[in-house]
Structure formats: C-alpha cells, structure tokens
Amino acid sequence: ASAQFQLAVPVDVVFAPGSVPGDLPKPLPFRDVQEMEISVNLRTSIMSRYEMVYRSTTAQEEAALDSATAQEADAALRPLQDASLGSLTVYVVPETSSLLPQGISIYVGKHRGTLVRAGGGLAALRTRLRQLTQVMSFTASSIAAALSDRVPDGQLGPDARRHLKSSLGYEITFSLLNPDPKSHAVDWDIEDAVNRYVQPVLDKLSLVANFSVDSQILYYAVLGVTPRFDKESSSFLLSAHSLPHVINPVEARLGSSAASLYPVLNFLLYVPERSHSPLYIQDKDGAPVSTNAFHSPRWGGIMVYNVEAPASPQASLPLHVDVDMVRVMEVFLAQLRLLFGLSREELPPEFLLESPGSEGLADWELDRLLWAHTVENIATVSTTLTSLAQLLDKIGNIVIKDDVASEVYRAVASVQSAMAKLATGHLHSAFQASKEAVTSSERAFFDPSLLHLLYFPDDQKFAIYIPLFLPMAVPILLSLAKIVRETRQRKKEPTKMD
Amino acid sequence: VCTSRFWFNYRHVANTLSVYRSVKRLGIPDSHIVLMLADDMACNPRNPKPATVFSHKNMELNVYGDDVEVDYRSYEVTVENFLRVLTGRIPPSTPRSKRLLSDDRSNILIYMTGHGGNGFLKFQDSEEITNVELADAFEQMWQKRRYNELLFIIDTCQGASMYERFYSPNIMALASSQVGEDSLSHQPDLAIGVHLMDRYTFYVLEFLEEIHPASQTNMNDLFQVCPKSLCVSTPGHRTDLFQRDPQNVLITDFFGSVRKVEITTETVSLDSDLAGFESNLLKDELATEPLKYAEQLPVAQIIHQKPKQKDWHPPGGFILGLWALIIMVFFKTYGIKHMKHIF
C-alpha cells in the first residue's frame, strides 16, 4: 500500500540578546519552513517539515538564561517552553556565554529545550539546527527502521528490526537466578527497587504503552554454557560468542508463557555458583565488560552479579547476600532503554546531553519513540487493511459481520485523523489516533469469523454432485418427458374422442 | 503436527514426537512449540508397553516422557484449528500456549506427517486440507509479517504436491516423496506390532542427532538426507521462494534457536536515595484484610430449602398426543352411544 507521510515538527528558535546573527533575511520574529523528503520505497515516502519560528527572548526567558549553569537554565526555562509533545525550543546564547562549557556548542536538556552557542552566522546556525532536529525528533534511518517491512531487504542496516515493535502493552519480568542455593542465600528487595527506580521510568513511558511488572526467583537454574577458567585473572570468563547459547535453557524455565499476550521483556540477574565465581563476561576483544551484562534485542537482558568469596574458609554456608539493587537497576534500566532503541552514542563531539536521572529518559527521547511508533502504527494499519481487502476480493464467500465492518470503518477514520495530526505537528493526538487505529484494524483482521475454509475447486464440485444427482435426476427427467408427451397427446385427444 | 489417529498410525505419532525432541534438544523451549497430536498411542489399550512411544525397534528410545507438552490433542487437531493457529484468527479465550505468537523476526519450522494424496493431507480420517488452503494460509501469514523465514517439512505419500502451490516469499519446503510416489515406513517392531517410524523422518533424525546448537551445517546437507536407495521414494525440496542461498542457511536457524546478543555498555545513573517515594511505600503498608475463600455455595441454604412449587402447565406435546390417541381408540372401539354404559 502506498503511503505519503507528512511529519511536521514545530521548532521555536529564541535568540538571547547578543546572539542574533548579523545576516538574518528578515527582522525578528519570522517563520521559516524547511522540508526534507525521505523516500523509503517506490510507494512510501516521508516529507518532514520543520516549522521554525525565530523570535527573541522574553524578559522571563532572559532571567532564566542568566543562571549559572546549563542545568539550572534548563530547569528554569522549562515552564516557559511549549510543552506539547513533538515540539522543540532552541535558545541561542551569545558566543561568549558561560552557560555552555568549553568546546561544547550544543547542550540538550532533559525536557524539550536546548542551548546553542551562536557564532558563524545564519548558515552555521542552520547546520546546527538541522543536526539538533535529527537527534531530537527523527532521522531517516529511525523512520526507515519503523517501516522495516516496506523497505526492500537489502537496504536495511543491522539496526532494523532490533528495537521493540510498537505494541499496546509490554510485560516486564525481573527474575533472580540462583543456581547454588546451598552456598548463597540471595535476598533482593525487588518490590522496593521497582517502586523507586523502575516505576518512574514506566510512568513516563506510560504514554507509549501499558506496562505491567512482575518478578520471580528461580533456584537451580543454570546457564547452558560452562565458563572457562582464566588463570591470569583467576576468574571465570564467558566469551562473547557463547552468549547466544546462554538464553535458551533458561527461557524454558522462565514461565513467560503464562503471562499476558503482550510482548514480554525478561531481565535476569544471575548469581554464579560458588565454584564458578567470580564470573565475567568478555566482549569481542577479550576485555571484561564493565557492566557484566548483555541483552538480546526484543527479548531482554541478563546481568551477572558476582558475590565475593567468604572472608574465611570456615564461614558458614549458605552466605547471606543482599543484592545492591541500585547497581542492578542502573544496568537493567539502561538495557530497557536500549531495547526501546534509545541509545546515546554516535553523537558529534560538540553535543552535550543532559542525563535524565531518575526519570530514565528525557522528554525528547520520549518524542523520538513516539514519532517512530506513530509512523510504524500507521504503516501497520494500512498494510493490514489492504491485505484484508485483498483477502475479501479473492475469496468471495467470506461473510463480514457487522462488528468487523464497524472496526474497519473506525480504523480508517482513526488512521486518517492520525495522518492529519502528524501533518500539523500534534504528536500526542496523532499517536493516540494511531493506537486506536491499530487496535481496531488488528481486531478486524484477526477476527475468528474470517476463516476461509471453503475452498471448493471446480472439479471437486462436479465430482461430488454429479454421482449424487444424476441417478436421482434420471427418473425425474423421464417422468417430466412423459408428462409433456401426455399433455401433448391430450391436446390432440379431444378432437379424436368426439 | 501429526494428522492421524488410531493405533496403526503409531509411526506418525512417533515421527512427530521424535522431531519434537530434537527441536527441544537444540534449544527451542516449549513456549515456542505448538504440538498437535492425536495423542492416543501411549495410553492405547493395544499398547503392550503403556505410557511409552518408541521410535526405534528393540525399544531403544522412548520419545514420550514427562516433558512432552501437547498443545492440541485428540479431537482438537482439526484443519480449522491448524489454520487458526497459522493465521492467528483465534478466539480471544485461547491460552497463550495454543497460539503462534510470532513476529517478523521469527523463523518458523512446520513439520507435518500423516496420510496424504495428490494435493491434500488427511486430518484424522474425517477432513482434508488442500495445498491451496495451505498456500493461502501462508500468504495471510506473510501479509501480517508473522514470519521471517518458514521451513515446511512434510512426510506423507505424495508429499511434494503440498508445496506446489506456495507463492509467498521466504518459504523453503521439503517433502518425503514426489507426486505419484508413496512414502514408506521404516521398520516394524514385532513386540509392539506396528511400524515405528517412517523412513524419511528416520533418516532426518539420524542427521539431526549430529547437530548441536553451535553447529554450522547448512540446508544443502538436509536436502541430501535419505536418497532413493534408502528411502525408496524420492525426497523433494523447493527453494525458489527463498531469498537466501540454502548453502548459507544453517540448520540451527530453524531447528535450534540462536539469538542475537549485544553487550550492554551503557548504564543509567540513579540516585541511591530518592526521598520522593515515601508516599508509594505508605500506600503499600495499608493493612489488608486476611485472605479467605469466597463464598462459593451457600450450602446451608441449599440443604434446608423446601422444594420449589412448580407452576402447573397443561400437558403438551407427546403426552397430549398419547392421550388423544387413547381417547380416539376408545371411542372407535366403543362408539359414542355406548358411553352411557360406562359412565
């Protein structure tokens, strides 16, 4: 199905006093629109419009920009910004400003505001703005990844199909694996950790999907791979190429099939046996990984938590172990971000990104997720509805129930509204509309009544009905012939009888 | 999927269970396997060794253990359920283990065995699935991207006819015999009294026994399994719909499960004391009532209940007809004018 997307991003460019470049085409304030086309395949293309409004600062903004550090300025500017999802505000500060540290010309805050150092005229500013919008909203590759089933196979990089597909909900399961309960009695206060560290992140992500969290402890669950002993570091090592085989033996015991129908994300914490401690994960170059953790796209992550050897050999087993949940949650939350595709690497050196702290992700990262998910939802809906229409064309005798029909109408209406809202820059309502569209279209497509078991090839029809009806039809036809003959005779009869 | 039932089709159940075991051994968990069996072999009254299904003569290998999880058993193995599983058009009350929850990155292996003919496969002696229906079901799966690549193996007579009609991309198919040929069974066991395995599956399993999760054997080797000299029928395969070269496709891509893994190098920095969450903790500390069973049956009330007075209805239907008949016979026999003698 062909689709032309129009994605509009409203951007406010605010010039602080002393930062206005000399070569502006018009006096402030003025509007400017930059358009860029991303074509995914022959029939799908994305037109991105950046609607820029250039203006100077208000008095309150100036006061906020007078703060000592960039973080304070960011916090002070937050209530003055346009807080709607998908919009960006860029504050241009003078070249000599001390807000930005040396060597950094772009500072991206936790919300939707950024500080950009002026200098180099309008062209340089425009370049920086373009880089900024790529980072904070979407890039060609992130949109192509969202539309991965339309992109011809050879063109996708390894990044595609790596991130979690857009879904209405996700189920997160934290599991503690203790293969050696005789040596370690492991205690983890998971409920507290979830409330403190995980719930704020999930609350922020609740705009994207429903999340449910559960946890379990598994005893005598071993990894499928035996780690090697390394004499130099006197520790056990799991090499990078044996990691893929670790997951499967464990997965059978995780019980993920008992949960809901949403995709399940498993986060496992493995406490190695006494005889295999300490256990480190090696990366491809042979160096131990600092986090001691790895993750698998669309599945979840595993972290190895080493317990120190008991101080004296006569210490009584089992050792009581209190898991340091902060360290563990730092890694798990990072893995959660990576599973969703929010990675902070590959940025030009003059960027400084503010860490989102306990919220787990910045507002603009949420926007990135929403852009990708909205586009993905709309593409899915159009594919589903097209394929449903093709199915009905091909197999004429499927009966469409009324509620299936109403779901289809609802899906079409929602998807049109989503496309319209995307074109005007209302990301939040576009996303909600796209979610409704996906729900309706999936319900219509997967309705159990649409099963087409009625394939009757023509030769089978003849083969079945002719032996049944032909012998029955012979006496009927003969008697019909007899009746016709008799009526004809009777018509002639009266002339004869008299 | 094993599409036969009854004792003399023992070999089909043994085929399916042996492939199931190999696939589990190579790492695929039960949550990712949908097993459809008539499941009437192990506890069949004609089974001299109850609770076992052997796949090798002299009873070397019991493939029915206590970790066999059958998702669709007995009369649930129907064409309709099979197509529902494939296309996903399942009633919402179906449990997760009976669904195929695959997405566009899943490689699916479908193994079917039973009795078949030219263009159809017989399901439990009462219905058939045609090759056109199967091809349409696969196309529906492709439209919704429910698979990345699909390997279809079929071990029946004239099996190659079942894959003739496929038209969706990324499907590779193997069959045990060509159109017009029968697939033969391997060896009877004299103690059990039936044939235990089919030839094609037997040799495929011998081949799979040498595969381990990290092996690099590719599909071309699987195509060579069971040549005509051993199998009597000519196995066939179809790879024109498949985009990759079979040389580059590992057996473990379908029979085992090797996930892509990435090392985690980033961490999120968290404050170790967050004072703002006291309110959440307080909420959890509210005293909850001690749990007890809900009232299920008001037993006391039922015991002491008097029987309900039913409203009187005039007799209807059969009783009325019977009485009408009796009265008619009575009047016929005695005539109306004789009524005064009786009353």
XYZ file of N, CA and C in Angstrom, chain A residues 148-150 153 160-162 165 191-192 195-197 199-200 240 243-245 247-249 251-252 256-264 281-284 289-299 302 325-326 329-331 333-335 337-338 342-345 355-358 360 380 383-384 386-388 390-391 394-395 441-442 444-455 457 460, chain B residues 24 26-32 69 78-97 99 101-106 118-120 127-133 135-137 139-149 165 167 170 212-215 243 252 256-275 277-278 280-281 284:
564
model
N 10.087 -1.024 8.681
C 11.009 -2.036 8.157
C 10.362 -3.033 7.225
N 9.050 -3.260 7.340
C 8.549 -4.253 6.390
C 8.291 -3.690 5.014
N 8.464 -2.366 4.844
C 8.302 -1.868 3.489
C 9.621 -1.664 2.784
N 14.665 -5.618 1.278
C 15.529 -6.260 2.257
C 16.977 -5.855 2.240
N 17.925 -2.461 11.880
C 16.488 -2.626 11.677
C 16.000 -3.854 12.414
N 14.745 -3.851 12.783
C 14.131 -4.975 13.476
C 14.863 -5.330 14.754
N 15.547 -4.362 15.316
C 16.283 -4.661 16.530
C 15.483 -4.151 17.705
N 8.948 -3.779 18.695
C 7.870 -3.302 17.841
C 6.864 -2.550 18.691
N 10.674 -5.396 45.215
C 9.474 -4.556 45.226
C 9.862 -3.106 45.456
N 10.757 -2.918 46.419
C 11.201 -1.569 46.718
C 11.942 -0.979 45.532
N 9.543 0.060 42.850
C 8.823 1.288 43.185
C 9.699 2.510 43.072
N 10.964 2.353 43.470
C 11.811 3.533 43.495
C 12.382 3.895 42.145
N 12.873 2.888 41.439
C 13.672 3.191 40.266
C 12.954 2.885 38.969
N 9.500 2.276 38.488
C 8.174 2.870 38.293
C 8.222 4.277 37.711
N 9.155 5.152 38.114
C 9.174 6.481 37.488
C 9.420 6.399 35.980
N 32.218 -13.880 24.255
C 31.099 -13.219 23.579
C 30.354 -14.174 22.653
N 27.617 -16.387 24.305
C 26.466 -15.759 24.952
C 25.121 -16.120 24.323
N 25.038 -16.242 22.987
C 23.711 -16.566 22.437
C 23.146 -17.885 22.952
N 24.011 -18.797 23.363
C 23.509 -20.097 23.799
C 23.129 -20.113 25.267
N 20.853 -18.174 26.690
C 19.471 -17.807 26.979
C 18.514 -18.988 26.921
N 18.680 -19.862 25.934
C 17.643 -20.863 25.690
C 17.347 -21.820 26.833
N 18.349 -22.407 27.484
C 17.992 -23.327 28.562
C 17.257 -22.620 29.684
N 15.279 -19.940 29.290
C 13.979 -19.457 28.861
C 12.893 -20.475 29.123
N 13.269 -21.764 28.993
C 12.259 -22.795 29.199
C 11.695 -22.720 30.606
N 7.432 -17.532 30.877
C 6.906 -16.332 30.244
C 5.645 -16.626 29.473
N 5.316 -17.898 29.276
C 4.113 -18.172 28.503
C 2.862 -18.072 29.355
N 3.018 -17.960 30.656
C 1.820 -17.887 31.487
C 1.301 -16.472 31.584
N 2.105 -15.529 31.131
C 1.735 -14.127 31.322
C 0.751 -13.685 30.250
N 0.665 -12.388 30.031
C -0.360 -11.874 29.134
C 0.069 -12.043 27.685
N -0.748 -11.517 26.787
C -0.440 -11.654 25.371
C 0.492 -10.567 24.871
N 0.875 -9.658 25.756
C 1.779 -8.602 25.319
C 3.191 -9.160 25.216
N 4.069 -8.509 24.453
C 5.466 -8.968 24.416
C 6.082 -8.896 25.810
N 6.895 -9.887 26.127
C 7.488 -9.971 27.452
C 8.941 -9.556 27.378
N 31.917 -11.407 31.930
C 31.560 -11.541 30.521
C 32.625 -10.838 29.703
N 33.072 -11.513 28.660
C 34.099 -10.934 27.801
C 33.462 -10.383 26.560
N 33.946 -9.237 26.100
C 33.427 -8.778 24.818
C 34.306 -9.335 23.701
N 34.051 -8.861 22.475
C 34.724 -9.485 21.329
C 36.236 -9.341 21.399
N 33.605 -6.982 30.441
C 32.636 -5.919 30.247
C 32.377 -5.233 31.576
N 32.330 -3.910 31.586
C 32.219 -3.214 32.858
C 30.879 -3.457 33.536
N 29.834 -3.584 32.748
C 28.534 -3.778 33.368
C 28.269 -5.244 33.693
N 29.067 -6.126 33.121
C 28.868 -7.567 33.300
C 27.468 -8.000 32.876
N 27.015 -7.401 31.777
C 25.644 -7.703 31.358
C 25.576 -7.709 29.845
N 24.585 -8.434 29.318
C 24.347 -8.377 27.876
C 22.841 -8.462 27.661
N 22.421 -8.041 26.472
C 20.986 -8.083 26.213
C 20.742 -8.628 24.818
N 19.542 -9.108 24.600
C 19.169 -9.654 23.303
C 17.991 -8.850 22.784
N 18.074 -8.333 21.553
C 17.001 -7.463 21.057
C 15.664 -8.179 21.098
N 14.645 -7.445 21.520
C 13.280 -7.945 21.605
C 13.101 -9.063 22.615
N 14.087 -9.308 23.431
C 13.880 -10.342 24.442
C 14.097 -9.793 25.849
N 20.426 -9.895 30.551
C 20.952 -10.734 31.637
C 22.142 -10.018 32.252
N 20.625 -3.217 44.833
C 19.650 -3.029 43.757
C 19.955 -1.810 42.916
N 20.666 -0.835 43.455
C 20.942 0.359 42.647
C 21.811 -0.011 41.458
N 19.724 -2.070 39.026
C 18.713 -1.319 38.279
C 19.344 -0.356 37.296
N 20.552 0.136 37.598
C 21.201 1.005 36.619
C 21.388 0.266 35.309
N 21.816 -0.986 35.428
C 22.049 -1.766 34.203
C 20.732 -2.159 33.555
N 17.827 -0.708 33.690
C 17.150 0.415 33.043
C 17.879 0.815 31.769
N 19.200 0.721 31.777
C 19.923 1.011 30.540
C 19.539 0.005 29.461
N 19.407 -1.267 29.857
C 19.010 -2.275 28.874
C 17.602 -2.001 28.372
N 16.224 0.894 28.023
C 16.336 1.970 27.043
C 16.848 1.452 25.717
N 17.856 0.578 25.782
C 18.430 0.064 24.538
C 17.430 -0.805 23.808
N 16.613 3.660 22.494
C 17.070 4.992 22.903
C 18.527 4.901 23.288
N 19.379 5.065 22.339
C 20.789 4.959 22.683
C 21.434 6.321 22.556
N 22.435 6.577 23.351
C 23.032 7.902 23.370
C 24.383 7.956 22.712
N 24.703 6.972 21.928
C 26.019 7.023 21.320
C 25.946 7.725 19.979
N 21.934 14.123 31.384
C 21.456 12.791 31.742
C 20.067 12.913 32.366
N 19.181 12.025 32.034
C 17.800 12.193 32.509
C 17.591 11.813 33.961
N 18.604 11.258 34.602
C 18.455 10.973 36.017
C 17.427 9.900 36.289
N 16.675 10.109 37.343
C 15.810 9.021 37.780
C 14.611 8.839 36.871
N 14.738 8.341 33.819
C 15.109 7.287 32.871
C 15.229 7.756 31.447
N 1.467 -0.080 9.722
C 0.866 -1.389 10.008
C -0.616 -1.388 9.674
N -1.160 -1.556 5.934
C -0.878 -2.890 5.392
C -1.992 -3.864 5.755
N -2.415 -3.805 7.018
C -3.456 -4.744 7.464
C -4.741 -4.552 6.688
N -5.215 -3.144 3.789
C -5.062 -3.510 2.377
C -5.119 -5.018 2.223
N -4.436 -5.721 3.134
C -4.424 -7.169 2.970
C -5.794 -7.764 3.247
N -6.535 -7.160 4.166
C -7.895 -7.630 4.422
C -8.752 -7.434 3.179
N -7.706 -7.336 0.119
C -7.296 -8.299 -0.913
C -7.858 -9.675 -0.623
N -7.875 -10.048 0.662
C -8.425 -11.343 1.031
C -9.884 -11.432 0.638
N -10.354 -11.903 -3.036
C -10.009 -13.209 -3.576
C -11.043 -14.265 -3.216
N -11.522 -14.215 -1.998
C -12.414 -15.277 -1.545
C -13.767 -14.660 -1.317
N -7.845 -2.148 13.692
C -7.525 -2.926 12.496
C -7.098 -4.333 12.878
N -6.369 -4.486 13.978
C -5.987 -5.838 14.384
C -7.214 -6.642 14.767
N -10.151 -6.286 13.599
C -10.886 -6.654 12.392
C -10.174 -7.772 11.646
N -8.845 -7.652 11.513
C -8.124 -8.639 10.709
C -8.122 -9.997 11.370
N -7.925 -10.040 12.692
C -7.789 -11.319 13.374
C -9.100 -11.791 13.950
N -10.211 -11.299 13.433
C -11.488 -11.759 13.953
C -11.652 -13.243 13.616
N -12.023 -14.074 14.583
C -12.092 -15.519 14.303
C -13.096 -15.892 13.223
N -14.014 -15.012 12.878
C -15.020 -15.417 11.912
C -14.527 -15.328 10.489
N -13.308 -14.811 10.294
C -12.848 -14.605 8.924
C -12.087 -15.790 8.366
N -12.318 -16.957 8.889
C -11.543 -18.100 8.409
C -12.169 -18.635 7.139
N -11.396 -18.773 6.107
C -11.961 -19.145 4.811
C -11.679 -20.605 4.536
N -12.506 -21.450 5.114
C -12.270 -22.878 4.930
C -13.019 -23.422 3.732
N -13.528 -22.530 2.912
C -14.466 -23.013 1.916
C -13.831 -23.055 0.545
N -12.724 -23.727 0.438
C -12.120 -23.796 -0.877
C -12.706 -24.968 -1.632
N -12.573 -26.441 -5.234
C -12.162 -26.351 -6.636
C -13.278 -26.904 -7.519
N -13.755 -30.666 -7.991
C -14.307 -31.368 -6.834
C -15.810 -31.199 -6.768
N 13.641 -29.652 20.757
C 13.833 -29.215 22.141
C 15.276 -29.368 22.565
N 17.799 -29.014 20.745
C 18.610 -27.970 20.151
C 18.260 -26.600 20.690
N 17.395 -26.536 21.665
C 17.262 -25.296 22.402
C 15.935 -24.573 22.312
N 14.973 -25.057 21.570
C 13.726 -24.304 21.486
C 12.833 -24.694 22.671
N 12.375 -23.729 23.444
C 11.568 -24.070 24.616
C 10.120 -24.369 24.241
N 9.407 -24.989 25.163
C 8.013 -25.371 24.903
C 7.134 -24.192 24.580
N 7.471 -23.036 25.138
C 6.629 -21.877 24.873
C 6.698 -21.472 23.409
N 7.679 -21.993 22.690
C 7.803 -21.648 21.275
C 7.452 -22.822 20.377
N 4.859 -31.573 25.949
C 3.732 -30.682 26.177
C 2.926 -30.616 24.882
N -7.713 -30.320 14.190
C -8.584 -30.230 13.016
C -7.975 -29.225 12.055
N -8.452 -29.255 10.836
C -7.963 -28.309 9.837
C -8.244 -26.891 10.296
N -9.424 -26.706 10.887
C -9.774 -25.358 11.318
C -8.812 -24.835 12.373
N -8.522 -25.671 13.379
C -7.595 -25.212 14.420
C -6.208 -24.972 13.858
N -5.802 -25.848 12.942
C -4.481 -25.669 12.362
C -4.405 -24.348 11.616
N -5.424 -24.052 10.807
C -5.392 -22.789 10.081
C -5.542 -21.601 11.014
N -6.292 -21.787 12.090
C -6.421 -20.683 13.044
C -5.086 -20.386 13.696
N -4.360 -21.436 14.040
C -3.047 -21.209 14.659
C -2.141 -20.474 13.687
N -2.142 -20.897 12.432
C -1.239 -20.271 11.477
C -1.602 -18.816 11.226
N -2.896 -18.550 10.961
C -3.241 -17.181 10.593
C -3.456 -16.284 11.796
N -3.633 -16.848 12.974
C -3.806 -16.014 14.150
C -5.239 -15.625 14.413
N -6.177 -16.177 13.664
C -7.573 -15.802 13.879
C -8.172 -16.707 14.940
N -7.742 -16.480 16.151
C -8.053 -17.391 17.255
C -9.038 -16.698 18.181
N -9.989 -17.407 18.746
C -10.887 -16.755 19.711
C -10.097 -16.211 20.878
N -10.521 -15.084 21.427
C -9.714 -14.413 22.447
C -9.498 -15.234 23.703
N -10.278 -16.297 23.894
C -10.111 -17.042 25.139
C -9.022 -18.094 25.046
N -8.364 -18.207 23.905
C -7.348 -19.255 23.767
C -6.127 -18.916 24.609
N -5.614 -19.887 25.352
C -4.428 -19.607 26.160
C -3.198 -19.378 25.299
N -2.200 -18.787 25.904
C -1.008 -18.388 25.185
C -0.261 -19.578 24.592
N -0.313 -20.721 25.256
C 0.450 -21.856 24.742
C -0.162 -22.415 23.469
N -1.234 -20.522 20.995
C -1.165 -19.522 19.942
C 0.204 -19.511 19.314
N 2.662 -16.990 18.501
C 2.940 -15.571 18.728
C 4.247 -15.226 18.063
N 4.242 -15.200 16.750
C 5.495 -14.937 16.051
C 5.437 -13.537 15.481
N 6.606 -12.985 15.180
C 6.612 -11.662 14.570
C 7.534 -11.683 13.361
N 7.898 -10.511 12.877
C 8.605 -10.509 11.604
C 10.054 -10.942 11.734
N 10.510 -11.276 12.917
C 11.870 -11.775 13.032
C 11.912 -13.250 13.379
N 10.739 -13.908 13.358
C 10.720 -15.316 13.761
C 10.934 -16.207 12.564
N -2.577 -36.511 -3.624
C -2.130 -35.505 -4.567
C -2.864 -34.204 -4.325
N -2.239 -33.325 -3.566
C -2.856 -32.037 -3.337
C -3.605 -31.915 -2.030
N -3.602 -32.953 -1.214
C -4.305 -32.812 0.049
C -3.627 -33.633 1.124
N -11.341 -35.166 7.665
C -11.322 -33.985 6.820
C -9.974 -33.872 6.144
N -9.887 -32.916 5.227
C -8.632 -32.755 4.493
C -8.274 -31.298 4.425
N -6.980 -31.070 4.265
C -6.545 -29.721 3.969
C -5.881 -29.775 2.602
N -6.250 -28.837 1.720
C -5.683 -28.872 0.383
C -4.454 -27.984 0.308
N -3.675 -28.184 -0.735
C -2.452 -27.392 -0.851
C -2.767 -25.927 -1.114
N -3.927 -25.674 -1.719
C -4.280 -24.274 -1.969
C -4.601 -23.567 -0.655
N -5.312 -24.252 0.236
C -5.632 -23.645 1.530
C -4.359 -23.348 2.300
N -1.388 -22.827 1.063
C -0.668 -21.708 0.463
C -1.326 -20.387 0.826
N -2.659 -20.373 0.848
C -3.351 -19.143 1.232
C -3.066 -18.780 2.680
N -3.028 -19.793 3.536
C -2.739 -19.501 4.950
C -1.346 -18.896 5.094
N 0.180 -17.182 2.862
C 0.146 -15.822 2.336
C -0.442 -14.861 3.366
N -1.454 -15.326 4.095
C -2.015 -14.496 5.155
C -0.961 -14.215 6.211
N -0.139 -15.214 6.509
C 0.924 -15.007 7.489
C 1.929 -13.995 6.973
N 2.221 -14.078 5.679
C 3.209 -13.151 5.143
C 2.667 -11.728 5.149
N 1.385 -11.567 4.841
C 0.802 -10.228 4.806
C 0.935 -9.534 6.156
N 0.792 -10.309 7.205
C 0.919 -9.718 8.538
C 2.328 -9.885 9.084
N 3.236 -10.307 8.219
C 4.619 -10.498 8.630
C 4.705 -11.354 9.890
N 4.022 -12.484 9.863
C 4.105 -13.347 11.036
C 5.290 -14.289 10.967
N 6.100 -14.175 9.944
C 7.312 -14.989 9.918
C 8.380 -14.234 9.171
N 9.631 -14.552 9.474
C 10.734 -14.022 8.704
C 11.070 -15.026 7.609
N 11.286 -16.283 8.004
C 11.501 -17.356 7.044
C 10.766 -18.580 7.536
N 1.887 -25.269 -4.484
C 1.113 -24.049 -4.675
C 1.573 -22.877 -3.847
N 3.127 -19.476 -2.757
C 3.513 -18.326 -3.543
C 4.011 -17.165 -2.700
N 10.068 -16.258 0.978
C 10.805 -16.773 2.129
C 10.273 -18.093 2.644
N 24.435 -29.932 16.898
C 24.365 -29.360 18.238
C 24.163 -27.856 18.096
N 23.816 -27.163 19.147
C 23.387 -25.773 18.989
C 24.375 -24.871 18.280
N 25.634 -25.184 18.308
C 26.579 -24.272 17.674
C 27.052 -24.777 16.318
N 26.392 -25.790 15.761
C 26.957 -26.369 14.542
C 26.664 -25.501 13.345
N 14.837 -16.395 -0.248
C 15.729 -15.380 -0.785
C 17.190 -15.689 -0.584
N 20.503 -24.773 12.312
C 20.053 -24.243 13.595
C 19.221 -22.980 13.433
N 17.065 -25.030 15.740
C 17.520 -24.613 17.061
C 17.208 -23.149 17.215
N 17.721 -22.562 18.217
C 17.388 -21.162 18.422
C 18.621 -20.442 18.902
N 19.197 -19.648 18.058
C 20.401 -18.909 18.428
C 20.060 -17.438 18.328
N 20.062 -16.765 19.444
C 19.609 -15.379 19.423
C 20.751 -14.421 19.180
N 20.390 -13.266 18.651
C 21.393 -12.203 18.517
C 21.566 -11.564 19.889
N 22.781 -11.319 20.207
C 23.046 -10.812 21.549
C 23.951 -9.591 21.439
N 23.742 -8.600 22.283
C 24.646 -7.445 22.298
C 25.113 -7.211 23.712
N 26.335 -6.771 23.827
C 26.869 -6.461 25.148
C 26.313 -5.108 25.588
N 25.925 -5.023 26.833
C 25.411 -3.752 27.343
C 26.565 -2.910 27.815
N 26.722 -1.743 27.225
C 27.844 -0.913 27.648
C 27.400 0.364 28.333
N 26.121 0.648 28.315
C 25.693 1.900 28.936
C 25.056 1.604 30.269
N 25.091 2.574 31.150
C 24.279 2.445 32.364
C 23.554 3.759 32.568
N 22.513 3.678 33.325
C 21.748 4.859 33.693
C 22.216 5.240 35.071
N 22.378 6.511 35.363
C 22.826 6.838 36.712
C 21.613 7.141 37.580
N 21.565 6.490 38.707
C 20.423 6.648 39.608
C 20.907 7.195 40.933
N 20.071 7.973 41.571
C 20.390 8.372 42.948
C 20.062 7.229 43.857
N 20.930 6.962 44.808
C 20.600 5.827 45.654
C 19.578 6.149 46.711
N 19.430 7.428 47.105
C 18.229 7.613 47.918
C 17.321 8.618 47.269
N 16.144 8.184 47.019
C 15.153 9.047 46.417
C 14.083 9.255 47.457
N 14.035 10.465 47.993
C 13.111 10.659 49.105
C 11.686 10.838 48.643
N 9.626 9.072 47.233
C 8.768 7.911 47.032
C 8.213 7.354 48.304
N 8.252 8.126 49.323
C 7.676 7.653 50.582
C 6.198 7.409 50.415
N 4.501 6.269 47.956
C 4.186 4.953 47.394
C 4.309 3.879 48.433
N 5.367 3.992 49.245
C 5.586 2.936 50.233
C 4.464 2.924 51.249
N 1.490 0.978 50.223
C 1.566 -0.480 50.285
C 1.422 -1.003 51.682
